[in-house]
């Protein structure tokens, strides 16, 4: 995605059936549970001192999927996004 002035977005995000995961260019990350928090008010990664609430494997997987989507180019990306 590109903005009208040609600037690149400052974040990338991936949505699964129950989660929204966001990585900002600043390094900040957010994870939301849409079943329990449909309005995205409780960032599950807000307290990173607690091993991301035991979510490290899930976060690593979402980060990997997001990186693959960011690098993807062409029509094959739609299939990859459907997983």
XYZ file of C-alpha atoms in Angstrom:
83
model
C 0.000 0.000 0.000
C 1.220 3.519 -0.776
C -0.080 6.855 0.351
C -0.997 9.514 -2.212
C 2.186 11.508 -1.624
C 4.311 8.402 -2.324
C 5.280 7.835 1.301
C 5.321 4.275 2.563
C 3.122 3.176 5.465
C 4.861 3.247 8.833
C 3.416 -0.093 9.892
C 2.370 -3.489 8.596
C -0.376 -5.698 9.985
C -1.829 -9.147 9.581
C -5.276 -10.297 10.623
C -6.230 -13.878 11.368
C -9.601 -15.259 12.376
C -9.110 -14.172 16.006
C -6.052 -11.896 16.071
C -4.740 -8.619 14.733
C -0.938 -8.275 14.843
C 0.786 -4.972 14.002
C 4.484 -4.081 13.620
C 5.450 -0.398 13.435
C 8.641 0.940 11.875
C 9.563 2.130 15.379
C 9.741 -1.508 16.546
C 6.559 -1.258 18.592
C 4.199 -4.210 18.249
C 0.549 -4.750 19.058
C -1.575 -7.881 19.344
C -5.342 -7.894 19.806
C -7.821 -10.709 20.409
C -10.938 -9.970 18.375
C -13.058 -12.490 20.262
C -12.552 -10.782 23.614
C -11.603 -7.285 22.450
C -13.372 -6.391 19.185
C -12.628 -2.663 19.642
C -8.854 -3.220 20.015
C -8.496 -1.522 23.384
C -6.272 -4.128 25.089
C -2.863 -4.602 23.469
C -1.805 -8.075 24.603
C 1.858 -7.096 24.126
C 1.698 -3.965 26.285
C 3.767 -5.552 29.073
C 6.736 -7.066 27.267
C 8.533 -7.734 30.549
C 6.321 -10.778 31.050
C 7.530 -12.762 28.017
C 4.688 -11.171 26.052
C 2.250 -12.928 28.347
C 3.570 -16.339 27.246
C 2.679 -15.478 23.662
C 6.181 -15.525 22.203
C 5.642 -18.539 19.878
C 2.404 -17.038 18.541
C 4.007 -13.615 18.062
C 7.019 -15.126 16.283
C 4.698 -17.022 13.925
C 2.593 -13.937 13.172
C 5.748 -11.869 12.630
C 7.082 -14.493 10.193
C 3.784 -14.565 8.276
C 3.719 -10.779 8.152
C 7.289 -10.608 6.828
C 6.377 -13.085 4.079
C 3.387 -10.984 3.066
C 5.407 -7.750 3.058
C 7.996 -9.325 0.724
C 5.379 -10.925 -1.527
C 4.768 -9.452 -4.978
C 2.267 -10.269 -7.710
C -0.926 -12.269 -7.967
C 0.434 -15.153 -5.902
C 0.185 -12.976 -2.811
C -3.578 -13.304 -2.681
C -3.253 -17.080 -2.451
C -0.532 -16.785 0.191
C -2.740 -14.463 2.229
C -5.528 -17.013 2.271
C -3.084 -19.498 3.761
